[in-house]
């Protein structure tokens, strides 16, 4: 079957660094994406890893190791507005559809 | 650009009623998707389309039908609503582009439709 595992909740304080891990088991793999969703809002795209290594976009970075079926999202200099749910998603076949993890709720406190 | 829009934003149905959710995008994207989101379950793909006139089943297609008669529109139908279909429904669209050394299909989501079936 297909499965993506990520922690259900993470808490941190403003200014800290947090890492959200994602492990996947899928029948095919064509890249790992991360999406952010604020409460009551729509998911928005954060980052994509098609190849092994680290991708950086401002305060956010994402890492992929295909041999370990593992990736993570790293959020630095946390701000209150980063409180949201974060989803990893895998494109598991040579098409466009994504399979999403169940999401990690990040709570940032002052 | 309006991006991805969904109609209606909220709806309450009685068991057995039917309805159609409309998704429209003005970005000329080739690919469109319907997801449902339930608490603790993440986003689950219902149906998707890789182009006008084509549709395919996702993870949880039972009880739903879709149509993509025009490139910009993707309709989701519930023929006979059931309480288990109470959920938030998101539509998304995407296009292919090179990103991080590979081909990515970054998805753009609509604001969602909150459906309650009583």
XYZ file of C-alpha atoms in Angstrom:
228
model
C 0.000 0.000 0.000
C 0.874 3.636 0.048
C 1.708 5.433 3.260
C 3.366 8.618 4.422
C 4.250 9.031 8.071
C 4.800 12.369 9.777
C 4.394 13.459 13.402
C 0.922 14.665 14.286
C 2.024 17.621 16.395
C 5.107 19.726 17.015
C 5.470 22.687 19.360
C 8.195 25.328 19.413
C 8.880 28.895 20.508
C 9.430 31.983 18.404
C 12.908 32.217 16.968
C 13.566 28.492 17.270
C 14.255 25.915 14.559
C 11.956 22.965 13.994
C 12.254 19.911 11.754
C 9.237 17.963 10.518
C 10.090 14.499 9.255
C 8.298 12.475 6.625
C 8.882 8.845 5.721
C 7.106 7.246 2.827
C 6.288 3.840 1.432
C 4.881 4.036 -2.067
C 4.875 1.835 -5.123
C 6.550 4.564 -7.155
C 8.263 7.834 -6.397
C 8.578 10.979 -8.460
C 9.277 13.624 -5.851
C 8.367 14.899 -2.383
C 6.456 18.132 -1.829
C 5.516 20.148 1.223
C 2.358 22.185 1.705
C 1.287 24.584 4.447
C -2.285 25.033 5.582
C -3.477 27.621 8.080
C -6.597 26.849 10.081
C -9.657 27.279 7.864
C -7.566 28.019 4.791
C -6.425 26.255 1.667
C -3.128 24.375 1.372
C -0.328 26.347 -0.259
C 2.815 24.979 -1.861
C 6.089 25.385 0.062
C 8.764 23.285 -1.580
C 9.616 20.344 -3.799
C 12.456 17.817 -3.863
C 12.820 15.708 -6.957
C 16.409 14.730 -6.299
C 18.411 13.948 -3.159
C 19.654 16.873 -1.164
C 18.631 20.142 0.364
C 16.476 22.836 -1.201
C 16.307 26.238 0.471
C 13.631 28.895 0.147
C 14.102 31.725 2.611
C 13.500 30.511 6.171
C 12.286 27.127 4.926
C 14.420 24.248 3.672
C 13.476 20.762 2.562
C 15.612 17.663 2.323
C 15.206 14.349 0.538
C 16.989 11.006 0.742
C 15.470 8.608 -1.771
C 17.546 5.674 -0.572
C 16.060 6.103 2.927
C 12.546 7.005 1.678
C 12.806 10.004 3.960
C 12.538 13.739 3.828
C 12.122 16.658 6.156
C 11.009 20.258 6.248
C 13.167 22.623 8.285
C 11.708 25.889 9.501
C 14.126 28.462 10.910
C 13.602 31.674 12.867
C 10.084 30.592 13.703
C 7.374 33.221 13.787
C 3.872 33.076 15.234
C 2.457 33.114 11.701
C 4.186 29.767 11.054
C 1.594 28.099 13.296
C -0.194 25.895 10.781
C -0.470 22.337 9.515
C 2.292 21.027 7.261
C 1.743 18.178 4.841
C 4.262 16.105 2.963
C 3.058 14.674 -0.335
C 4.502 12.170 -2.776
C 3.987 11.957 -6.511
C 4.044 8.229 -6.765
C 3.636 7.585 -10.453
C 4.618 9.222 -13.700
C 1.595 11.466 -13.594
C 0.574 14.422 -11.576
C -1.527 13.127 -8.679
C -0.196 13.488 -5.140
C -0.660 11.300 -2.091
C -0.642 13.386 1.090
C 0.432 12.563 4.616
C -1.988 13.226 7.443
C -0.257 16.443 8.392
C 1.758 17.880 11.266
C 0.252 20.653 13.356
C 2.927 23.162 14.348
C 2.190 25.460 17.270
C 4.552 28.378 17.787
C 4.390 30.200 21.106
C 5.989 33.429 22.272
C -6.145 36.415 -11.872
C -8.692 34.827 -9.550
C -6.684 31.577 -9.402
C -8.840 28.618 -8.381
C -12.413 29.326 -7.336
C -14.995 26.958 -5.896
C -18.768 27.189 -5.775
C -20.521 26.975 -3.338
C -18.514 27.772 -0.199
C -20.967 26.033 2.131
C -23.798 23.564 1.617
C -26.062 21.407 3.756
C -27.684 18.389 2.132
C -30.083 15.764 3.335
C -29.198 12.108 2.874
C -30.042 10.994 -0.650
C -29.936 14.436 -2.243
C -27.616 15.187 -5.119
C -25.430 18.171 -5.845
C -22.584 19.400 -8.037
C -19.534 21.286 -6.847
C -17.969 23.597 -9.396
C -14.265 24.352 -9.669
C -12.886 26.939 -12.065
C -9.307 28.054 -12.754
C -8.064 30.898 -14.921
C -4.381 29.914 -15.072
C -4.709 27.694 -18.140
C -3.528 24.708 -16.119
C -3.756 21.319 -17.747
C -4.279 19.274 -14.605
C -7.082 19.487 -12.055
C -7.939 17.555 -8.886
C -10.638 17.051 -6.284
C -9.685 16.230 -2.679
C -11.620 15.765 0.500
C -10.207 16.686 3.899
C -11.455 15.155 7.114
C -10.046 15.779 10.608
C -6.908 13.740 11.187
C -7.004 12.261 7.684
C -5.111 14.802 5.631
C -6.086 15.355 2.018
C -7.394 12.375 0.068
C -7.635 12.419 -3.706
C -11.107 11.694 -5.077
C -10.700 12.125 -8.845
C -8.360 14.014 -11.109
C -8.005 15.092 -14.708
C -4.915 15.410 -16.892
C -6.684 17.356 -19.600
C -9.975 18.443 -21.075
C -12.286 15.479 -21.571
C -10.238 13.109 -19.386
C -10.773 11.956 -15.805
C -9.242 9.323 -13.542
C -10.000 7.822 -10.141
C -8.016 8.723 -7.064
C -7.848 7.100 -3.640
C -11.501 7.517 -2.592
C -13.674 7.761 -5.743
C -16.749 5.821 -4.599
C -19.934 7.884 -4.424
C -18.533 10.665 -6.621
C -18.459 11.437 -10.312
C -16.566 14.131 -12.195
C -16.542 15.820 -15.553
C -14.047 18.059 -17.364
C -15.891 19.336 -20.411
C -13.889 22.576 -20.523
C -10.238 23.008 -19.638
C -10.953 25.636 -17.021
C -13.738 23.764 -15.195
C -13.812 20.576 -13.162
C -17.139 19.434 -11.715
C -17.613 17.046 -8.778
C -20.992 15.364 -8.434
C -22.588 13.534 -5.550
C -25.431 11.436 -6.887
C -26.917 10.358 -3.553
C -25.317 12.094 -0.602
C -24.486 10.140 2.549
C -23.446 11.417 6.006
C -19.988 9.872 5.376
C -19.509 12.487 2.652
C -19.604 15.306 5.184
C -16.225 16.920 4.616
C -14.328 19.896 3.278
C -13.765 19.561 -0.452
C -10.786 21.197 -2.122
C -10.174 21.612 -5.798
C -6.670 22.161 -7.127
C -4.969 22.726 -10.447
C -1.376 22.350 -11.568
C 1.033 22.602 -14.486
C 4.415 21.039 -15.025
C 7.618 22.968 -14.558
C 11.255 22.274 -13.842
C 11.990 22.718 -10.172
C 14.887 21.469 -8.071
C 16.299 19.539 -11.022
C 13.124 17.595 -11.721
C 9.628 18.055 -13.108
C 7.266 19.325 -10.441
C 3.507 19.722 -10.494
C 2.988 22.432 -7.911
C -0.692 22.437 -7.011
C -2.794 25.560 -6.511
C -5.794 25.056 -4.263
C -9.185 26.700 -4.145
C -10.698 27.981 -0.879
C -12.742 24.827 -0.254
C -16.397 23.859 0.050
C -17.739 22.824 3.449
C -20.392 20.172 2.899
C -22.594 18.748 5.622
C -24.899 15.808 4.940
C -27.590 15.230 7.562
